[in-house]
Structure formats: C-alpha cells, structure tokens
Short mmCIF file of C-alpha atoms and ligand atoms in Angstrom, two decimals:
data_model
loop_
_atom_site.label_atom_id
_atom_site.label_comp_id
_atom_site.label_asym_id
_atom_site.label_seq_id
_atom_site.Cartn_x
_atom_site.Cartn_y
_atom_site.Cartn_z
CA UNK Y 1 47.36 164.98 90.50
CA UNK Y 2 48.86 167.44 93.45
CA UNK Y 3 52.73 167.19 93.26
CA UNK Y 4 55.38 168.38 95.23
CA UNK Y 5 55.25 171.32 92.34
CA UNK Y 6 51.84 171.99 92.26
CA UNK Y 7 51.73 176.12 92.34
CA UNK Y 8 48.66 175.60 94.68
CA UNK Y 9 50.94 173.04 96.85
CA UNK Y 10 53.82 175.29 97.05
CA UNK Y 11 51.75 178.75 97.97
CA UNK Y 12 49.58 176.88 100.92
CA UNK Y 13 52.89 175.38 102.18
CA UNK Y 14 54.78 178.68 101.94
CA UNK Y 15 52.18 180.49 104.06
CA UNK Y 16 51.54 177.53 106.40
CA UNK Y 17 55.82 177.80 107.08
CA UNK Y 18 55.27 181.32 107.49
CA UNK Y 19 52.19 180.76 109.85
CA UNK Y 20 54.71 178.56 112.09
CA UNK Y 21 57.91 180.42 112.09
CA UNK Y 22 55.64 184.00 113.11
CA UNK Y 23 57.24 185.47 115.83
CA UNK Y 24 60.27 183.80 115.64
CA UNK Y 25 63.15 183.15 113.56
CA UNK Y 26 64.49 179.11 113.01
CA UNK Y 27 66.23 177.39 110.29
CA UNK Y 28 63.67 175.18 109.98
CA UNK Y 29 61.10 176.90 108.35
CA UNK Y 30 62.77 176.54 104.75
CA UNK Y 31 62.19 172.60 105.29
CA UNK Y 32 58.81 173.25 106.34
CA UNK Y 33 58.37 175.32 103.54
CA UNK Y 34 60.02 172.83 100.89
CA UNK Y 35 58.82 169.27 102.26
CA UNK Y 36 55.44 167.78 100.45
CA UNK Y 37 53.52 166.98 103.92
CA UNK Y 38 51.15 165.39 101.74
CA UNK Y 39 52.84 163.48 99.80
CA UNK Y 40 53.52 161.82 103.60
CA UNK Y 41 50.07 161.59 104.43
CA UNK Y 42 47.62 160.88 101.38
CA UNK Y 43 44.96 159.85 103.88
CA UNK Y 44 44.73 160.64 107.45
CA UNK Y 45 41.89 159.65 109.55
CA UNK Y 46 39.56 162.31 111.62
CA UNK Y 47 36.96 161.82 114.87
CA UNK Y 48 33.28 162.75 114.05
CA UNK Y 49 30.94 163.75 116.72
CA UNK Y 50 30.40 160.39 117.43
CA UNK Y 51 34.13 159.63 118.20
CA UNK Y 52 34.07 157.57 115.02
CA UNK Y 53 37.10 157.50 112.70
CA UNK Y 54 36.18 159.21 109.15
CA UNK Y 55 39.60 158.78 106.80
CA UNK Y 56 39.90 162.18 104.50
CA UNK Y 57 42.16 161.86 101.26
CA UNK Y 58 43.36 164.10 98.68
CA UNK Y 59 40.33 165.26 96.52
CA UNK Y 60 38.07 165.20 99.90
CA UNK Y 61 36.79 169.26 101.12
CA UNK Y 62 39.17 170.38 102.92
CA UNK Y 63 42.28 167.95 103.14
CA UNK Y 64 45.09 170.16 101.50
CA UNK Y 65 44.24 173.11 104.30
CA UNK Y 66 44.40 170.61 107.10
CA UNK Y 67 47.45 168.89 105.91
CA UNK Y 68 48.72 172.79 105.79
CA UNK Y 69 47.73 173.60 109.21
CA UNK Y 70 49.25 173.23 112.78
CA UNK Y 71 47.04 170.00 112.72
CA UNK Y 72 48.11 166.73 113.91
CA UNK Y 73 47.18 163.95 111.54
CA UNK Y 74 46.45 160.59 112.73
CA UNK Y 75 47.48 158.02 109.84
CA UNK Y 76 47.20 154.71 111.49
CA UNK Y 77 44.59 152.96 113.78
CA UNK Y 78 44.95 149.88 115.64
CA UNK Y 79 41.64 147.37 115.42
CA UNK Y 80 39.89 149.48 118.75
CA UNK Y 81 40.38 152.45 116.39
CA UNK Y 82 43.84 153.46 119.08
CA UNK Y 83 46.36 155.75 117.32
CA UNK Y 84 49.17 154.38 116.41
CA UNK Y 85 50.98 156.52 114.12
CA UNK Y 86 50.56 159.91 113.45
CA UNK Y 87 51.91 162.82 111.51
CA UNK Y 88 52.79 165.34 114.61
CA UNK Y 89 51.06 168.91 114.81
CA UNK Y 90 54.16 170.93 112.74
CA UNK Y 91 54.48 173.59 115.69
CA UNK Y 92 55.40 170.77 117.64
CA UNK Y 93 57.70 169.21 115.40
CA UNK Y 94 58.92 172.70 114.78
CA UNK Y 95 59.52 173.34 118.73
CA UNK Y 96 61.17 170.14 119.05
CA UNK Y 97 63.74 170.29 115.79
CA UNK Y 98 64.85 173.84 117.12
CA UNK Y 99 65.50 172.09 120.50
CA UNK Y 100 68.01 170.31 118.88
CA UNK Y 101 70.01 172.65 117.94
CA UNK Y 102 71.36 171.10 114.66
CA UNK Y 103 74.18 172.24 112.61
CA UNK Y 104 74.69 171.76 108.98
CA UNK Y 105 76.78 168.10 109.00
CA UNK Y 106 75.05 166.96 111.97
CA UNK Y 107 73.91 163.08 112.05
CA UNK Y 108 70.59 162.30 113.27
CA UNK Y 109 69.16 159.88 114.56
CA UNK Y 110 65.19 159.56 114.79
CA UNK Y 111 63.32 157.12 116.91
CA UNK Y 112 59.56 156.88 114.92
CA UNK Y 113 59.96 156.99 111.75
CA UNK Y 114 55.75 156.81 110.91
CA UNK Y 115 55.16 159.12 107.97
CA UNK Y 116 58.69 159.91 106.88
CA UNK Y 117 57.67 163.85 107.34
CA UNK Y 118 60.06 164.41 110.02
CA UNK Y 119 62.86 162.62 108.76
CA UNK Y 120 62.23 164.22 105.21
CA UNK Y 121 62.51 167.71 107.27
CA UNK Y 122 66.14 166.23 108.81
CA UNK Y 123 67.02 165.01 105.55
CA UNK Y 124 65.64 168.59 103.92
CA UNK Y 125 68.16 170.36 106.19
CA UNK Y 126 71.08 168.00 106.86
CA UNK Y 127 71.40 166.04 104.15
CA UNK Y 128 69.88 162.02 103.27
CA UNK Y 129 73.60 160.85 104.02
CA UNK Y 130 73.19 162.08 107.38
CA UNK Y 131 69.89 161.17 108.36
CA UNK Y 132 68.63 157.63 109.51
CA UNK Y 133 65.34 156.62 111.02
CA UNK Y 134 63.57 153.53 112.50
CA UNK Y 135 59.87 152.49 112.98
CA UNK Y 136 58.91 149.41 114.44
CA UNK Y 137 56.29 148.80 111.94
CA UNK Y 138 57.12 147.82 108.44
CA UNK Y 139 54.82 148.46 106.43
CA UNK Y 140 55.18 152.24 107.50
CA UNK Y 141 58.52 152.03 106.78
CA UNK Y 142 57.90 150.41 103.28
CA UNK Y 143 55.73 153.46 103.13
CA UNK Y 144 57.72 155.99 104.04
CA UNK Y 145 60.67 154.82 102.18
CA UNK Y 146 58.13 155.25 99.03
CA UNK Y 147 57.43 158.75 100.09
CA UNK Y 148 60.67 159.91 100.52
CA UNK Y 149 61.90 158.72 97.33
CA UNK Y 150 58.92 160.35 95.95
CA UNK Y 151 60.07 163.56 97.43
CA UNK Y 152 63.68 163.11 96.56
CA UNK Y 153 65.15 162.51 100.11
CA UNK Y 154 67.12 159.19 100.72
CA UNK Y 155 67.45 158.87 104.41
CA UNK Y 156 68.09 155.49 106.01
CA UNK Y 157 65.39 154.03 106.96
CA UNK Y 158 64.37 150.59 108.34
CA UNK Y 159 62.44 148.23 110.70
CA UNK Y 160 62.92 147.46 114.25
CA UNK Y 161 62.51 148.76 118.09
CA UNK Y 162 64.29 152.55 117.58
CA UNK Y 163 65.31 152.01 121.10
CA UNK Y 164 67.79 149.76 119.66
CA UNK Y 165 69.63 152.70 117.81
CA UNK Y 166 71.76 151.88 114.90
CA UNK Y 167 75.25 150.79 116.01
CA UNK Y 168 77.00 151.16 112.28
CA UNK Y 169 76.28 154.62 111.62
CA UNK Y 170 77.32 156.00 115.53
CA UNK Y 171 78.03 158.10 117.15
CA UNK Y 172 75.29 160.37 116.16
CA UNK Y 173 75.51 164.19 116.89
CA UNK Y 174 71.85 164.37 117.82
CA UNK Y 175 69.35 161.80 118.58
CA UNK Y 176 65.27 162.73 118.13
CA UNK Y 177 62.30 160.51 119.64
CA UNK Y 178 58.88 161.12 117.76
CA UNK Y 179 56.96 158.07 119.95
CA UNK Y 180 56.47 158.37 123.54
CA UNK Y 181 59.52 156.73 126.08
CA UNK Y 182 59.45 155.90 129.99
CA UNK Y 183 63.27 156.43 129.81
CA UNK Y 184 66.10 157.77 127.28
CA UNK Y 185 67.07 154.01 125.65
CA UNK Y 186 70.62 153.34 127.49
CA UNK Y 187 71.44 152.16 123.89
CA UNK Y 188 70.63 155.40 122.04
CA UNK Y 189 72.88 157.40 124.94
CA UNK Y 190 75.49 154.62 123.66
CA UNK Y 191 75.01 155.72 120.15
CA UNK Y 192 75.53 159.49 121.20
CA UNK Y 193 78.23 161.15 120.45
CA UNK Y 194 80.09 163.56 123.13
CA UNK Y 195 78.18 167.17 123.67
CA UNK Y 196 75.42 165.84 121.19
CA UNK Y 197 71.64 166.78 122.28
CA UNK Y 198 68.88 164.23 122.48
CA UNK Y 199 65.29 165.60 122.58
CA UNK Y 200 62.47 162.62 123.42
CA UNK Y 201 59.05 162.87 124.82
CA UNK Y 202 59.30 161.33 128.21
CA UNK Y 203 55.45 161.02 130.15
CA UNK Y 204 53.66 163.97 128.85
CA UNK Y 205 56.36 166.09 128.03
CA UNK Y 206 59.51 166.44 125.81
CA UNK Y 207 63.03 166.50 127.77
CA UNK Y 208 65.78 167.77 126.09
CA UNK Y 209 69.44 166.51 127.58
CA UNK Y 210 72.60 166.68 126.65
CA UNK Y 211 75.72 164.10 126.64
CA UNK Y 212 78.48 164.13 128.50
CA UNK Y 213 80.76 161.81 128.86
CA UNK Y 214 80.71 158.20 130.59
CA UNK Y 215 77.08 157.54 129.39
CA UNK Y 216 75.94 160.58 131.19
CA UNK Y 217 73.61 163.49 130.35
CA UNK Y 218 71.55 166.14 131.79
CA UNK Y 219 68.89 168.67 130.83
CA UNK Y 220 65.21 169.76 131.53
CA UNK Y 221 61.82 169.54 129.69
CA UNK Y 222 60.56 172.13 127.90
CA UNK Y 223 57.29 173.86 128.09
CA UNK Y 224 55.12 172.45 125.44
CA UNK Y 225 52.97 169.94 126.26
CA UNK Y 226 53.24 166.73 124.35
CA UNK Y 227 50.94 163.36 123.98
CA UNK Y 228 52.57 161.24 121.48
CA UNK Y 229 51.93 157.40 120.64
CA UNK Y 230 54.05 155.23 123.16
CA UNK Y 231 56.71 153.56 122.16
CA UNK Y 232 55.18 149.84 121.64
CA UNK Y 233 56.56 147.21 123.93
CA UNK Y 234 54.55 144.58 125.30
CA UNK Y 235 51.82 145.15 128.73
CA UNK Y 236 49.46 143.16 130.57
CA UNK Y 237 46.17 144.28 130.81
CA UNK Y 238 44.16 146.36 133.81
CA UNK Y 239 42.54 144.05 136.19
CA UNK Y 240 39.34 145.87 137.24
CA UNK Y 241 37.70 142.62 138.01
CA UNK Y 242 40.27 142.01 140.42
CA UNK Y 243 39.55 145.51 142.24
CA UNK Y 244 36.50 144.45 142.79
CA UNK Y 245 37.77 141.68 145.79
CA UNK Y 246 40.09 144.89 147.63
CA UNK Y 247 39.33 146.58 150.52
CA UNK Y 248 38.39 150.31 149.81
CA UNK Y 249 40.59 152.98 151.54
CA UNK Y 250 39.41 156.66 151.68
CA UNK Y 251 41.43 159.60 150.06
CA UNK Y 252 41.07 163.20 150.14
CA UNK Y 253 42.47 163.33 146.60
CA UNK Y 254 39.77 164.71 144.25
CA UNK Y 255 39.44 161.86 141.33
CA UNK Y 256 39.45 164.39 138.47
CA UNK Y 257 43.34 165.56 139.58
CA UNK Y 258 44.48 162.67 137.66
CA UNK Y 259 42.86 163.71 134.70
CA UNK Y 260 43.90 167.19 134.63
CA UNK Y 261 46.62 168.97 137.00
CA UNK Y 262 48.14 166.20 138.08
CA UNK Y 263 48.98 164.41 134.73
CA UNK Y 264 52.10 165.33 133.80
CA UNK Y 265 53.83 164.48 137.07
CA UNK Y 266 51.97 161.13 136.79
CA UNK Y 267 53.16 160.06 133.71
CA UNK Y 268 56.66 160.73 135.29
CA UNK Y 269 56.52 159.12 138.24
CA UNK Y 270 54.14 156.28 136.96
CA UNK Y 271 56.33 155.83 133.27
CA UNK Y 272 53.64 154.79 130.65
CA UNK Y 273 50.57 154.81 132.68
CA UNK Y 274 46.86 154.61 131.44
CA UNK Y 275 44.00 156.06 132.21
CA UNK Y 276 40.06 156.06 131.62
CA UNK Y 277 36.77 157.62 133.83
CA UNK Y 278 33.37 156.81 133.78
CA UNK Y 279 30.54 159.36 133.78
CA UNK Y 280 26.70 159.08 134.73
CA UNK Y 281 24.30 160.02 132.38
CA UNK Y 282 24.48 163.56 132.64
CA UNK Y 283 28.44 163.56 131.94
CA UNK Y 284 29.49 164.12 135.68
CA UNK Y 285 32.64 162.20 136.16
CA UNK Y 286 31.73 159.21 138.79
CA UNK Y 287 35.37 157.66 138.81
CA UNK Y 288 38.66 157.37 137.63
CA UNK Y 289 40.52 154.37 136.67
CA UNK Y 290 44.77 153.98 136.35
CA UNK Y 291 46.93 151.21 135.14
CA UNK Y 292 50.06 150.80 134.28
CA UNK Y 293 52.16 148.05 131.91
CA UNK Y 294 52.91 145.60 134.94
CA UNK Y 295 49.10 145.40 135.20
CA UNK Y 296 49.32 147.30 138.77
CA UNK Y 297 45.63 148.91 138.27
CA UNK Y 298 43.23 151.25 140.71
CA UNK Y 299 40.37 153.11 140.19
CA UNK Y 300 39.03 155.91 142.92
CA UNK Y 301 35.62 157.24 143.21
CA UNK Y 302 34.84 160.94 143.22
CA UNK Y 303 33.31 160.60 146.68
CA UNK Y 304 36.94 159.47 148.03
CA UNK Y 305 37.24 155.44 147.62
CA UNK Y 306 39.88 153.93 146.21
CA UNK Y 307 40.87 150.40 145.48
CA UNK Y 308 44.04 148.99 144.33
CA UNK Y 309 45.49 146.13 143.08
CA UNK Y 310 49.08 144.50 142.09
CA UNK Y 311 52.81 144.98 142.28
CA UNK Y 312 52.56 149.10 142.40
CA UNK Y 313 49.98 151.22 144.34
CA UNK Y 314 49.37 153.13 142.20
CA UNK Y 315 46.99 155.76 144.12
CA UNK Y 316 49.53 155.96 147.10
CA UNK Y 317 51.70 157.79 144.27
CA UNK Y 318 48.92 159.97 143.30
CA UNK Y 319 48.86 160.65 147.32
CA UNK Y 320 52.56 161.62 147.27
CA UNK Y 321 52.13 163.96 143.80
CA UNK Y 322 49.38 165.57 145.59
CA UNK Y 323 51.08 166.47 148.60
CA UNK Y 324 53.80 167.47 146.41
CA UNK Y 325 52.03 169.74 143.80
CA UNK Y 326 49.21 170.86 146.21
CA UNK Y 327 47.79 173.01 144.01
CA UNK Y 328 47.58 173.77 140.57
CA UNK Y 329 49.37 172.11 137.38
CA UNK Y 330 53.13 172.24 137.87
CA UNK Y 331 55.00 173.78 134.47
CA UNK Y 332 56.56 171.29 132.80
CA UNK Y 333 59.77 173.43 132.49
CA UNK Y 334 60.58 173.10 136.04
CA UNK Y 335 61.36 169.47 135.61
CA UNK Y 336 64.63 167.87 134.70
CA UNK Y 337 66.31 164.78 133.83
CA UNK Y 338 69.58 163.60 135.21
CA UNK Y 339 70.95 160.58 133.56
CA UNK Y 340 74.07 158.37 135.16
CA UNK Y 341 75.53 154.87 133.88
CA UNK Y 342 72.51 152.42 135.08
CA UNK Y 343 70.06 155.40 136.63
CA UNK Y 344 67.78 157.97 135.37
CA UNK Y 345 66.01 160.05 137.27
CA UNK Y 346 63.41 162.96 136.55
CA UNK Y 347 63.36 166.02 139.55
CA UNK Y 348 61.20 169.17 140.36
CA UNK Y 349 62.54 172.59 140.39
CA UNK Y 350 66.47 171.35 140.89
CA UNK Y 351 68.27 167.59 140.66
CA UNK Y 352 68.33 167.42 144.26
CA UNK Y 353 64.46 168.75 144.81
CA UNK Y 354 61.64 165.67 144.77
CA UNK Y 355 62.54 163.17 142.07
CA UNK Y 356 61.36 159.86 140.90
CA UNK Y 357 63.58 157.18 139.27
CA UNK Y 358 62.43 156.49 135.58
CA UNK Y 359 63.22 152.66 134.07
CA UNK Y 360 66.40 151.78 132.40
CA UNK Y 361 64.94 150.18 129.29
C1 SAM P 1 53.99 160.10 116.31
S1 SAM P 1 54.46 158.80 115.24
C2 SAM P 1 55.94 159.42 114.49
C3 SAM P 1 55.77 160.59 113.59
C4 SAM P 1 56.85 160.68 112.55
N1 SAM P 1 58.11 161.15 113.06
C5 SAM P 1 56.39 161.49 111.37
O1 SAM P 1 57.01 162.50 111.04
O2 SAM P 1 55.37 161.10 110.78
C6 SAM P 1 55.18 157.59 116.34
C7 SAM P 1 55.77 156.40 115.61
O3 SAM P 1 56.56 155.66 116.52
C8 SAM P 1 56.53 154.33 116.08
N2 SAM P 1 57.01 153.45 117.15
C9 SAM P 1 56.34 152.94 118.21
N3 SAM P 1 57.15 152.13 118.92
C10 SAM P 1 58.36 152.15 118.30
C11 SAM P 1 59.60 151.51 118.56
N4 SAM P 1 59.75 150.68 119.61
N5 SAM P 1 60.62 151.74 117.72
C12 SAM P 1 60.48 152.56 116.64
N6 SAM P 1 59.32 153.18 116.35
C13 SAM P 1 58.28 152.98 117.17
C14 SAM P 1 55.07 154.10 115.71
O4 SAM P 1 54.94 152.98 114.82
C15 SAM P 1 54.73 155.43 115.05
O5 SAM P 1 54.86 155.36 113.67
#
C-alpha cells in the first residue's frame, strides 16, 4: 500500500517540489512537497501511439514518477474518449497559485474542483476552513471529498456550475478557475471581495485581474500558455453538412494560422471555439475546420476557399486577427482584461489598443 507516509512517497515528492520551485523561490512548494498527488489520482489515463486511451494505476511501471513529474494527468474521459477532468501539469498549477498572491487567512475560492489536488494545495497552505471548491460533476466531487479526507484536508466542497460561486461563504479574498471560461462569471466578481485577485484561464491563456470596486477589475494574462477542459455548458453542434450548400469566398489567410500562431487571439475573440483539420494521406494538412457553441461553423482550404455558415462568420474574424497580428504568434502577456458592471473586454498591447468584447455569462 503507498501512503501519504510512504518514505519512497515522501523522497520522490520532495525532489519533484524541488524540481518545480528551481530557480525560484514561492511559498508553495512546501504544499507541493506535503500533498499526496496520488492519493488524488490512483489511475490516470495515457495516449498510445495509436491515440488510444491506456489507464495506468498504482503498481503499473512507471506511475509514481509520472504522478511526480511536471506531467498533466488526464483522470476522466467522456464516451469519444474527450478529456474531461484532469489533474493540471504542477508547474502550471504552481505558476498560477503564485499569481494569486495569497496570504496566510486568505479565502479561496476554486472553480474545478476535479481531483481535489489543487484545493488540497489551498487547503495545505491556507487552511480547510478557508478553502471551498465546486465541480460540476458529482461523482468527482464524491471523489475528491474521499481523497481529501484521506489526506487530512477538509475543504468545502460540493456540486454545481462553479460559475455560480458560493454566496454564504463571500466575499472571498481570491477566486481560482482550474476549467477553461469565455468570461470571468459576473457572479464570482460578486463573490469577490475588494482588492482580492482572481486568476482564470480565459481562451488559451490564464488572465489574472484584480477587483476594484463597483463590480470592476482589471489585469493582464500571463505568459504561460494554458489548454484546460472548458467549463461545461451546453452547445450545438458544427454543421459541416450545411457548408456544403455556401458559396466559397477566397482568402489569403494560410489555413494552418488557425492552428498555430493565430490561436490564442482566436480563442479570445471567438470565446470557446473548436477546431479540427483534415490531412491527405501523406499527413499534409488539406483544410481546417472552426466552430463555435452557437453552431456558427467554417472550414477553409489550404489553397484559399472558405465557406461559412450561421449567426457568426467566423473566418471574417480570422481575416481581422490576421491583419491584426500579421506575423508571428502574439505573446500572451501583451493582452489584458478590463472588466466593467455588464462588459468585459480583452485588448492588445493597452485597454484602448484592438480589443474584442468577451460574453457576460
Ligand atoms: C482541469 S480540471 C480541474 C483540476 C483540479 N483543480 C485538480 O486539481 O484536479 C477541470 C474541472 O472543471 C470541472 N468543470 C467543468 N465545468 C464546470 C463548471 N461549470 N463548474 C464547476 N466545475 C466545472 C470539470 O468537471 C473538471 O473536473
């Protein structure tokens, strides 16, 4: 059996805290150092080289060095074999719990509760009193509420859409999103108290803001990249069949922007899009397809045709990004977020450079 006191347990996790915090100094590292990640994550589930999901447990080569590693672990799949909950790579998690800039006392609140590792580190540092976390699923929460007891930490911890916050136990001095949002949840900048700091991975990045006063908050992303699972709320599907009956228009934007340079932008300007390509035989990308949760859909064609279809067009944003970002992949720190009673609104370089609105729920 591999407890939380297992000498083996404790030496990995003590070098893979010591791996994380090298070249810089955070309070953080103790909880990485003290928390049981696998006691969060018994089985996670890994690609082969046929994309197919192979779950690894404890006793399989290998699993206590990943679970000790910068290594995301994916712990749920949905019945296409999607990702829908994960434990987070650690430098990541590491990255974004400095961004908070907690103090001892501080209430948090976390959005994504999945594992219970990252609300284990909160509780680690801050305390179970002041610690509460929500997952939309319950059976991960029935989960992670085992786990934590397991590892001694009693955060609160229940079912329901995070976005929602938790009314009784505001206003919260920091507020943390582990699942992907369009928007900062007007109900979560509610919940937050005055001067507190709210860190949340909007598009492909993580914006950090903080509150003012009169539900109003400002800030910028920070440089790490970040793909986490989306926040679930309902979506109609892409309508490729329906492509096929539009006219196709001619762009001089190369297809395989969108699924490189151009992405982070996109998934700012185009909150929660999708995206997939096909590829002839020999790999070579042929075209790229884009939807997003309205159903708006188009796919273009490496040789320049694109079609569209439904309430956004979606390419003539790609257009606009382009022109925009001409070359290159724009750093994600040159972004911010500027949030005002009923608007919220991501901009380039300063809050009055290009900017796109982002949805209010
Ligand atoms: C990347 S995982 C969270 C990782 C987690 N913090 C940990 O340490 O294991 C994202 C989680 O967000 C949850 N989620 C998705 N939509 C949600 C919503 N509307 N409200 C709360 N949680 C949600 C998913 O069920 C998933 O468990």
């Amino acid at each position: 059996m591999i407890g939380p006191n297992n000498s083996a347990t404790a030496e990995l996790r003590a070098k893979f805290a010591a791996a994380l915090g090298e070249g810089h100094q955070s309070e953080w590292l103790a909880a990485f150092a003290t928390v049981p990640r696998h006691l969060f994550t018994p089985t996670f589930y890994r690609q082969d080289d046929q994309g197919r999901w192979q779950g690894v447990s404890e006793g399989d080569t290998g699993y206590l060095e990943t679970v000790y590693s910068d290594t995301a672990l994916t712990t749920q799949l949905d019945e296409r074999g999607i990702p829908t909950s994960s434990s987070s790579e650690p430098q990541l998690m590491l990255t974004m719990l400095n961004a908070l800039d907690t103090e001892v006392g501080h209430t948090v609140y976390e959005l994504g509760t999945g594992t219970g590792y990252n609300a284990a580190l909160l509780a680690s540092r801050l305390g179970s009193d002041n610690v509460v976390s929500v997952d939309v699923d319950p059976d991960l929460v029935h989960l992670a509420r085992e786990r934590l007891a397991k590892s001694q930490y009693r955060p609160l911890v229940f079912a329901g859409d995070g976005a929602e916050g938790y009314p009784a136990r505001a206003p919260y001095d920091r507020i943390i999103a582990t699942a992907g949002l369009r928007c900062i949840p007007p109900a979560l900048l509610e919940q937050a108290r005055e001067g507190s700091v709210i860190v949340a991975p909007i598009g492909f990045g993580v914006a950090r803001v903080t509150v003012s006063n009169n539900g109003e908050a400002t800030g910028r992303f920070i440089s790490t990249p970040a793909h986490f699972v989306p926040r679930r709320t309902p979506s109609k599907a892409p309508d490729f069949a329906g492509l096929e009956s539009q006219p196709a228009e001619e762009t001089t934007v190369p297809a395989k922007d969108v699924l490189n340079r151009l992405k982070f932008p996109m998934s700012l300007a185009l909150p929660g899009y999708n995206s997939c390509s096909w590829r002839d035989d020999d790999g070579n990308l042929t075209s790229v397809g884009l939807w997003t949760e309205d159903g708006s859909t188009a796919s273009a064609h490496v040789e320049g045709k694109v079609r569209q279809i439904g309430p956004q067009r979606l390419w003539d944003t790609v257009e606009e990004l382009a022109l925009i970002f001409p070359a290159g992949a724009p750093a994600r720190e040159d972004f911010g977020l500027t949030i005002t009673p009923g608007s919220q609104r991501v901009w380039y370089h300063e809050p009055n450079g290009p900017s796109w609105p982002l949805p209010t729920e």
